[in-house]
Tab-separated table of C-alpha atoms in Angstrom:
chain	number	residue	atom	x	y	z
A	4	MET	CA	1.060	-6.352	-36.149
A	5	ILE	CA	2.448	-6.519	-39.845
A	6	THR	CA	0.758	-4.751	-43.358
A	7	ALA	CA	2.639	-5.904	-47.011
A	8	LYS	CA	1.558	-6.802	-50.468
A	9	GLN	CA	3.469	-9.722	-51.126
A	10	LYS	CA	4.786	-9.662	-54.854
A	11	ARG	CA	5.797	-12.795	-56.617
A	12	SER	CA	9.715	-12.167	-57.631
A	13	ARG	CA	10.076	-13.401	-61.432
A	14	GLY	CA	13.793	-14.853	-61.301
A	15	LYS	CA	15.870	-14.969	-64.222
A	16	LEU	CA	14.780	-17.942	-66.523
A	17	LEU	CA	17.359	-19.625	-68.273
A	18	VAL	CA	16.470	-21.550	-70.852
A	19	THR	CA	18.493	-24.752	-72.392
A	20	VAL	CA	17.187	-25.539	-75.701
A	21	ILE	CA	19.049	-28.610	-77.063
A	22	ILE	CA	18.398	-28.763	-80.923
A	23	LEU	CA	19.300	-32.488	-82.124
A	24	GLY	CA	20.397	-31.708	-86.209
A	25	LEU	CA	21.725	-33.920	-88.579
A	26	VAL	CA	24.670	-32.393	-89.912
A	27	VAL	CA	26.388	-34.311	-92.762
A	28	GLY	CA	28.279	-36.825	-91.619
A	29	GLY	CA	26.405	-37.868	-88.570
A	30	ALA	CA	23.987	-36.802	-85.514
A	31	SER	CA	25.323	-33.859	-83.719
A	32	THR	CA	23.897	-31.583	-81.109
A	33	LEU	CA	23.451	-27.690	-81.095
A	34	ILE	CA	22.948	-26.241	-77.388
A	35	LEU	CA	21.763	-22.509	-77.527
A	36	LEU	CA	21.314	-20.630	-73.982
A	37	GLN	CA	18.814	-17.899	-73.551
A	38	GLU	CA	17.716	-15.176	-70.779
A	39	THR	CA	14.615	-15.109	-71.084
A	40	GLY	CA	13.734	-12.539	-67.864
A	41	VAL	CA	15.230	-9.823	-65.296
A	42	ALA	CA	14.654	-9.956	-61.172
A	43	SER	CA	12.138	-7.627	-60.121
A	44	VAL	CA	10.031	-6.823	-57.302
A	45	THR	CA	7.311	-3.950	-57.361
A	46	PRO	CA	8.544	-1.053	-55.168
A	47	ASP	CA	6.620	-0.935	-51.526
A	48	PHE	CA	7.532	-1.235	-47.936
A	49	THR	CA	6.051	-2.895	-44.765
A	50	MET	CA	4.763	-1.202	-41.380
A	51	VAL	CA	5.012	-3.241	-38.211
A	52	LEU	CA	3.733	-1.323	-34.477
A	53	LYS	CA	5.818	-2.260	-32.040
A	54	THR	CA	6.054	-0.957	-28.377
A	55	GLY	CA	9.273	0.491	-26.262
A	56	ASN	CA	11.962	2.858	-26.037
A	57	PHE	CA	12.414	4.740	-29.182
A	58	ASN	CA	16.017	5.340	-28.353
A	59	ASP	CA	16.761	1.582	-27.658
A	60	ALA	CA	15.252	-0.714	-30.335
A	61	ALA	CA	16.353	-4.042	-28.034
A	62	THR	CA	13.448	-3.085	-26.139
A	63	TRP	CA	11.178	-3.282	-28.403
A	64	SER	CA	8.363	-5.650	-28.981
A	65	ASN	CA	5.633	-6.069	-31.264
A	66	ILE	CA	1.824	-5.140	-30.205
A	67	THR	CA	0.551	-8.363	-29.026
A	68	THR	CA	-1.438	-7.239	-26.317
A	69	THR	CA	-4.129	-4.607	-25.089
A	70	HIS	CA	-2.690	-1.912	-24.063
A	71	THR	CA	-3.818	0.841	-21.620
A	72	ILE	CA	-3.788	4.948	-21.417
A	73	LEU	CA	-4.364	6.080	-17.752
A	74	ASN	CA	-6.257	9.886	-17.863
A	75	GLU	CA	-3.235	13.221	-16.988
A	76	THR	CA	-0.611	10.857	-18.189
A	77	SER	CA	1.775	10.466	-21.293
A	78	GLY	CA	2.507	6.950	-23.385
A	79	LEU	CA	1.017	3.919	-22.391
A	80	ASP	CA	0.631	1.822	-19.587
A	81	ASN	CA	1.542	5.075	-16.907
A	82	SER	CA	4.829	3.862	-17.710
A	83	GLY	CA	5.533	6.837	-20.770
A	84	VAL	CA	6.013	3.553	-23.296
A	85	LYS	CA	5.549	4.715	-26.880
A	86	ILE	CA	4.493	2.806	-30.061
A	87	ILE	CA	6.906	2.330	-32.444
A	88	ILE	CA	6.047	2.372	-36.718
A	89	TYR	CA	8.730	0.236	-37.997
A	90	ILE	CA	9.085	0.954	-41.747
A	91	SER	CA	11.057	-1.621	-44.261
A	92	SER	CA	11.588	-1.240	-47.785
A	93	GLN	CA	10.757	-3.648	-50.457
A	94	GLY	CA	12.155	-3.669	-54.105
A	95	THR	CA	13.465	-0.111	-55.328
A	96	PHE	CA	11.032	2.028	-52.988
A	97	ASP	CA	12.803	4.939	-52.743
A	98	GLY	CA	10.637	8.147	-51.368
A	99	PHE	CA	8.700	9.466	-48.133
A	100	ILE	CA	6.447	8.058	-45.920
A	101	ARG	CA	3.757	10.149	-43.843
A	102	LEU	CA	2.056	8.721	-41.047
A	103	ASN	CA	-1.229	9.431	-39.237
A	104	VAL	CA	-3.466	7.810	-36.580
A	105	SER	CA	-7.380	7.829	-36.770
A	106	GLY	CA	-9.923	6.133	-34.171
A	107	LEU	CA	-8.293	7.641	-30.808
A	108	PRO	CA	-11.042	8.277	-28.006
A	109	PRO	CA	-12.000	11.594	-26.673
A	110	GLY	CA	-9.318	12.973	-25.253
A	111	ILE	CA	-6.733	11.421	-26.729
A	112	SER	CA	-4.182	13.555	-28.523
A	113	PHE	CA	-1.082	12.650	-30.670
A	114	SER	CA	2.369	13.521	-31.801
A	115	PHE	CA	4.214	11.765	-33.955
A	116	ARG	CA	8.337	12.167	-34.371
A	117	PRO	CA	9.248	12.238	-36.882
A	118	LEU	CA	5.772	12.638	-38.822
A	119	VAL	CA	7.162	11.890	-42.247
A	120	LEU	CA	10.195	9.354	-42.694
A	121	ARG	CA	12.113	8.631	-45.879
A	122	THR	CA	13.680	5.168	-46.896
A	123	VAL	CA	15.423	4.019	-49.472
A	124	ALA	CA	15.628	1.019	-51.580
A	125	GLY	CA	16.501	-2.089	-48.737
A	126	GLY	CA	16.446	-0.012	-45.634
A	127	ASN	CA	14.609	0.845	-42.562
A	128	ALA	CA	12.662	3.618	-41.232
A	129	ALA	CA	11.022	4.392	-37.529
A	130	SER	CA	9.170	7.119	-35.899
A	131	ALA	CA	8.082	7.284	-32.799
A	132	LEU	CA	3.924	8.150	-31.858
A	133	THR	CA	3.459	9.312	-28.412
A	134	LEU	CA	-0.003	9.287	-27.163
A	135	ARG	CA	-1.350	11.773	-24.348
A	136	ALA	CA	-4.520	11.408	-22.176
A	137	ALA	CA	-6.570	14.424	-21.073
A	138	ALA	CA	-7.742	15.174	-17.023
A	139	ASN	CA	-11.246	14.652	-18.227
A	140	VAL	CA	-10.700	11.323	-20.042
A	141	THR	CA	-12.606	8.862	-18.214
A	142	SER	CA	-12.128	5.006	-17.788
A	143	GLN	CA	-14.285	3.417	-21.242
A	144	PRO	CA	-15.759	-0.569	-21.116
A	145	ALA	CA	-14.160	-1.536	-23.968
A	146	PRO	CA	-11.021	-0.813	-25.566
A	147	TYR	CA	-11.148	1.325	-29.321
A	148	ASN	CA	-9.907	-0.045	-32.191
A	149	VAL	CA	-7.075	3.278	-33.048
A	150	THR	CA	-5.652	2.887	-36.485
A	151	VAL	CA	-2.128	4.106	-37.728
A	152	THR	CA	-1.833	4.673	-41.397
A	153	ALA	CA	1.161	5.538	-43.420
A	154	THR	CA	1.312	7.082	-46.579
A	155	SER	CA	3.318	7.301	-50.037
A	156	SER	CA	2.984	9.907	-53.045
A	157	SER	CA	5.742	8.784	-55.325
A	158	PRO	CA	4.556	6.215	-55.628
A	159	ALA	CA	0.934	6.010	-54.503
A	160	ILE	CA	0.792	3.267	-51.439
A	161	THR	CA	-1.120	3.094	-47.929
A	162	HIS	CA	-0.543	0.807	-45.533
A	163	ALA	CA	-2.834	0.909	-42.237
A	164	VAL	CA	-2.184	-1.625	-38.870
A	165	SER	CA	-5.310	-1.323	-35.737
A	166	PHE	CA	-3.930	-2.039	-32.188
A	167	PRO	CA	-6.714	-1.861	-29.194
A	168	LEU	CA	-6.881	1.102	-26.618
A	169	ARG	CA	-7.719	0.989	-22.979
A	170	VAL	CA	-8.977	4.178	-21.623
A	171	ARG	CA	-8.535	4.125	-17.756
A	172	SER	CA	-8.630	7.264	-14.919
A	173	THR	CA	-9.201	4.445	-12.171
A	174	LYS	CA	-7.636	6.181	-8.801
A	175	LEU	CA	-6.693	4.618	-5.256
A	176	PHE	CA	-6.637	6.924	-2.341
A	177	TRP	CA	-7.407	7.531	1.243
A	178	SER	CA	-10.222	9.102	2.372
A	179	PRO	CA	-10.157	11.482	3.629
A	180	LEU	CA	-6.874	13.226	2.197
A	181	VAL	CA	-6.613	15.116	5.162
A	182	LEU	CA	-7.277	15.081	8.598
A	183	SER	CA	-6.688	16.954	11.346
A	184	VAL	CA	-6.746	15.190	15.339
A	185	THR	CA	-6.330	15.828	18.648
A	186	LYS	CA	-3.467	14.000	20.665
A	187	GLY	CA	-4.991	10.217	21.700
A	188	GLU	CA	-7.307	10.709	19.165
A	189	LYS	CA	-8.848	7.506	17.436
A	190	PHE	CA	-9.712	7.794	13.441
A	191	THR	CA	-10.191	6.078	10.809
A	192	LEU	CA	-9.138	6.196	7.434
A	193	SER	CA	-10.674	4.635	4.675
A	194	LEU	CA	-9.282	3.186	1.482
A	195	GLN	CA	-11.268	3.695	-2.152
A	196	LEU	CA	-11.420	2.853	-5.530
A	197	SER	CA	-12.691	4.937	-8.038
A	198	ASP	CA	-13.776	4.646	-12.055
A	199	VAL	CA	-13.015	0.850	-12.690
A	200	TYR	CA	-14.878	-1.790	-14.194
A	201	ASN	CA	-14.172	-5.582	-12.851
A	202	VAL	CA	-11.758	-5.264	-10.748
A	203	THR	CA	-11.303	-8.877	-8.715
A	204	SER	CA	-8.432	-8.007	-6.533
A	205	PHE	CA	-5.756	-5.816	-5.316
A	206	GLN	CA	-2.936	-5.545	-2.900
A	207	PHE	CA	-0.888	-2.337	-1.393
A	208	SER	CA	1.128	-1.851	1.517
A	209	GLY	CA	2.490	1.481	2.804
A	210	ASP	CA	4.227	3.885	5.879
A	211	PHE	CA	3.542	6.674	7.964
A	212	ASN	CA	4.928	8.211	10.633
A	213	SER	CA	4.516	6.487	14.000
A	214	THR	CA	5.723	8.900	16.428
A	215	LEU	CA	2.624	11.037	15.420
A	216	ILE	CA	-0.172	8.005	15.140
A	217	THR	CA	-0.081	4.464	15.531
A	218	ALA	CA	-1.882	1.583	13.458
A	219	MET	CA	-3.930	-0.518	15.686
A	220	THR	CA	-2.954	-3.927	15.449
A	221	ASN	CA	-7.189	-5.418	15.238
A	222	GLY	CA	-7.991	-1.967	12.978
A	223	THR	CA	-8.151	-3.749	9.918
A	224	ILE	CA	-11.899	-3.951	8.347
A	225	PHE	CA	-12.367	-5.227	5.193
A	226	ASN	CA	-15.583	-4.153	3.124
A	227	HIS	CA	-18.244	-6.709	4.007
A	228	ASP	CA	-18.331	-8.048	-0.380
A	229	PHE	CA	-15.263	-9.917	0.710
A	230	SER	CA	-14.804	-9.346	4.491
A	231	ASN	CA	-13.815	-14.260	4.075
A	232	TYR	CA	-11.607	-13.144	1.860
A	233	GLY	CA	-9.409	-10.552	2.319
A	234	PHE	CA	-5.473	-11.770	3.979
A	235	ILE	CA	-2.495	-10.524	4.866
A	236	VAL	CA	0.311	-11.783	2.842
A	237	GLN	CA	2.829	-13.912	5.301
A	238	GLN	CA	6.072	-15.538	5.482
A	239	ASP	CA	8.321	-17.630	7.787
A	240	PRO	CA	7.542	-16.040	11.572
A	241	SER	CA	11.177	-16.275	12.574
A	242	ALA	CA	12.306	-14.171	10.114
A	243	THR	CA	14.234	-11.023	10.358
A	244	PRO	CA	12.344	-8.535	10.267
A	245	PRO	CA	8.585	-10.518	11.177
A	246	CYS	CA	5.990	-10.133	8.147
A	247	LEU	CA	3.740	-8.001	10.153
A	248	TRP	CA	0.161	-6.595	8.601
A	249	VAL	CA	1.033	-3.750	11.387
A	250	ASN	CA	4.542	-2.935	12.303
A	251	ASN	CA	5.008	0.074	14.300
A	252	SER	CA	8.525	0.514	14.805
A	253	THR	CA	9.115	1.130	11.250
A	254	GLY	CA	5.707	2.888	10.570
A	255	THR	CA	4.703	0.050	8.001
A	256	LEU	CA	1.517	-1.382	7.103
A	257	GLY	CA	1.190	-4.394	5.036
A	258	ASN	CA	5.050	-5.022	4.851
A	259	CYS	CA	4.865	-8.453	3.311
A	260	GLY	CA	1.542	-7.624	1.370
A	261	MET	CA	-2.347	-7.422	1.842
A	262	GLY	CA	-5.161	-7.838	-0.454
A	263	ALA	CA	-8.093	-9.571	-0.906
A	264	SER	CA	-10.077	-11.013	-4.028
A	265	PHE	CA	-13.530	-11.672	-4.773
A	266	LEU	CA	-15.333	-15.019	-5.675
A	267	GLY	CA	-14.780	-16.216	-9.506
A	268	GLN	CA	-13.271	-14.307	-12.170
A	269	CYS	CA	-16.417	-11.799	-13.431
A	270	ALA	CA	-16.692	-13.272	-16.568
A	271	SER	CA	-20.405	-13.007	-16.674
A	272	ALA	CA	-20.604	-9.863	-14.465
A	273	PRO	CA	-18.508	-7.598	-12.648
A	274	CYS	CA	-16.812	-7.434	-9.380
A	275	ILE	CA	-15.882	-4.443	-8.739
A	276	THR	CA	-17.195	-1.385	-11.468
A	277	VAL	CA	-17.764	2.540	-10.101
A	278	ASN	CA	-17.963	5.237	-12.736
A	279	ALA	CA	-15.794	8.250	-12.038
A	280	THR	CA	-18.220	10.265	-9.531
A	281	GLN	CA	-18.530	6.985	-7.136
A	282	THR	CA	-16.157	5.438	-5.165
A	283	PHE	CA	-15.681	1.837	-3.430
A	284	ASN	CA	-14.553	0.914	0.298
A	285	LEU	CA	-12.266	-1.561	0.149
A	286	LEU	CA	-11.415	-1.486	3.803
A	287	ASN	CA	-10.821	1.397	7.027
A	288	GLN	CA	-8.077	0.942	8.563
A	289	THR	CA	-7.671	2.426	12.208
A	290	PHE	CA	-5.362	4.714	13.641
A	291	VAL	CA	-4.714	6.301	16.968
A	292	ALA	CA	-2.355	10.028	17.252
A	293	ASN	CA	0.146	9.700	19.963
A	294	THR	CA	-0.097	11.803	22.937
A	295	ASN	CA	3.639	13.616	22.913
A	296	TYR	CA	4.047	15.276	20.017
A	297	ASP	CA	2.075	17.287	16.974
A	298	GLY	CA	3.061	17.785	13.226
A	299	ILE	CA	2.008	16.508	10.415
A	300	THR	CA	2.705	12.996	8.779
A	301	PRO	CA	2.091	11.701	5.190
A	302	VAL	CA	0.323	8.034	4.752
A	303	THR	CA	1.320	6.642	1.582
A	304	LEU	CA	0.264	3.308	-0.648
A	305	ARG	CA	2.637	1.130	-1.621
A	306	ASN	CA	3.256	-1.589	-4.067
A	307	ASP	CA	-0.417	-0.981	-4.776
A	308	VAL	CA	-1.409	-3.703	-7.133
A	309	ILE	CA	-5.440	-3.492	-8.985
A	310	VAL	CA	-6.601	-6.917	-11.284
A	311	GLU	CA	-9.091	-6.578	-13.339
A	312	ALA	CA	-10.473	-9.023	-15.836
A	313	MET	CA	-11.962	-8.860	-19.194
A	314	GLY	CA	-13.725	-11.803	-20.160
A	315	GLU	CA	-11.655	-14.956	-18.830
A	316	VAL	CA	-8.337	-12.727	-19.911
A	317	ILE	CA	-7.013	-11.503	-16.587
A	318	ILE	CA	-5.119	-7.781	-16.419
A	319	PRO	CA	-2.682	-8.085	-13.318
A	320	ASN	CA	-1.477	-4.798	-12.776
A	321	ASP	CA	-4.241	-2.445	-14.332
A	322	PRO	CA	-2.219	1.028	-14.302
A	323	HIS	CA	-4.210	3.718	-11.951
A	324	HIS	CA	-3.367	6.849	-10.196
A	325	THR	CA	-2.335	6.656	-6.101
A	326	VAL	CA	-3.118	9.397	-4.238
A	327	GLY	CA	-1.932	8.939	-0.054
A	328	GLY	CA	-2.990	10.952	2.605
A	329	LEU	CA	-2.278	13.641	5.606
A	330	VAL	CA	-2.756	13.410	9.057
A	331	THR	CA	-2.404	16.609	11.139
A	332	VAL	CA	-1.800	15.798	14.857
A	333	ALA	CA	-2.613	18.804	16.721
A	334	GLU	CA	-2.681	20.850	20.265
A	335	ILE	CA	-0.915	23.983	20.791
A	336	GLY	CA	2.262	23.965	22.698
A	337	HIS	CA	3.962	20.559	22.925
A	338	ALA	CA	7.403	19.756	21.359
A	339	SER	CA	7.689	18.521	17.323
A	340	PRO	CA	8.233	15.128	16.751
A	341	PRO	CA	11.896	13.659	16.140
A	342	VAL	CA	12.747	12.237	12.792
A	343	SER	CA	10.407	9.977	11.469
A	344	GLN	CA	10.245	6.564	11.825
A	345	GLY	CA	8.500	6.035	8.915
A	346	GLU	CA	10.676	3.952	6.532
A	347	SER	CA	9.380	3.486	2.933
A	348	ILE	CA	8.035	-0.838	2.688
A	349	SER	CA	10.229	-0.414	-0.974
A	350	SER	CA	13.691	0.324	1.175
A	351	LEU	CA	12.747	-2.732	2.579
A	352	TYR	CA	11.273	-5.169	0.692
A	353	GLY	CA	12.030	-3.784	-3.061
A	354	PRO	CA	9.907	-5.170	-5.516
A	355	LEU	CA	8.633	-8.199	-2.669
A	356	GLY	CA	5.199	-7.219	-2.384
A	357	LEU	CA	4.125	-6.707	-5.304
A	358	PHE	CA	4.787	-10.027	-6.780
A	359	LEU	CA	3.863	-12.136	-3.485
A	360	LEU	CA	-0.106	-11.385	-3.674
A	361	SER	CA	-0.644	-12.407	-7.607
A	362	PRO	CA	-0.194	-16.241	-6.796
A	363	LEU	CA	-2.515	-16.429	-4.005
A	364	ILE	CA	-5.266	-13.933	-6.224
A	365	PHE	CA	-5.099	-16.619	-9.242
A	366	ARG	CA	-5.311	-19.839	-7.077
A	367	SER	CA	-8.101	-18.696	-5.112
A	368	LEU	CA	-10.152	-16.992	-8.654
A	369	ALA	CA	-9.697	-20.298	-9.830
A	370	ARG	CA	-11.134	-22.025	-7.243
A	371	ARG	CA	-13.788	-20.455	-6.295
A	372	PRO	CA	-17.442	-19.770	-7.488
A	373	ARG	CA	-18.718	-16.887	-9.353
A	374	HIS	CA	-20.410	-14.284	-6.829
A	375	ARG	CA	-21.927	-11.647	-8.448
A	376	ILE	CA	-21.372	-8.530	-6.268
A	377	SER	CA	-24.258	-6.080	-6.413
């Protein structure tokens, strides 16, 4: 996004005047050279908005898409990314430029570092704009149009550039978050989603301590809205380790990625849309508490992906909060469990699970008719 006044430079005009005159004895040529102008560019400056690491210009890129700010976070897209205001002097501009921002959503604060820039003729300067979202900010259906303004007093010049900003407070979590069970007891955790707009699909994996609880291999039940379309991303069954949905030897769930997608791309109607006070149940996973030990085990979420649609535009990794569960297996008088067999799925497969599902989701969305979820 660039704004600038375009001024046409007046270059040097070299006029050659050829005068033919009559001189006694015959015709002669008289050549006069005249410089009639001097190069001049009106003092001005340009402003471009970028994103990236302020301390590493190689990471900067122009803002071309809609970015998101998540409640209780600083920076864009839940990754701390800042907005870079890049100023370039034109002509003989040499002065101070003060920055400001307007049009921010409620609950979003900002700071510039620095607030005032100084550029010299032919020079450049940059400032980092950091946005911060309060805890009580909630998801909004449409992006806000945020405007950054740069103003100099001498000469008096003002430039403004706008960019779209989405606001989200989406949360993916196990419910209940805290649960106490007795040895040998079966129990169910629900994977739920809150405060979202137009979610079309999801993916996740996770881990748990299999010395305390066992995930039942037939205990995964999808929400009825997409029960026929939930799937586990599989690979060659002969691979080591194999890609199983439940692997109690390592204490993992969905170690090759697991998820579901709705019908259609929600272009005319929302798929999953629930506000901050509502929840949407994605699936239920049944476990059984082991009989030998008591203790506490986290049930975490890993490689989680939420896919959202803005009209015909797909947002493949919508920023969100992820909250794992905590299960206590209790019975007084028994030994503490050995070292946890649970292993983070990221250490087994790295980022693989994050990307395996996306092509399948998009292919699924492209070939299925639209379906409205009530």
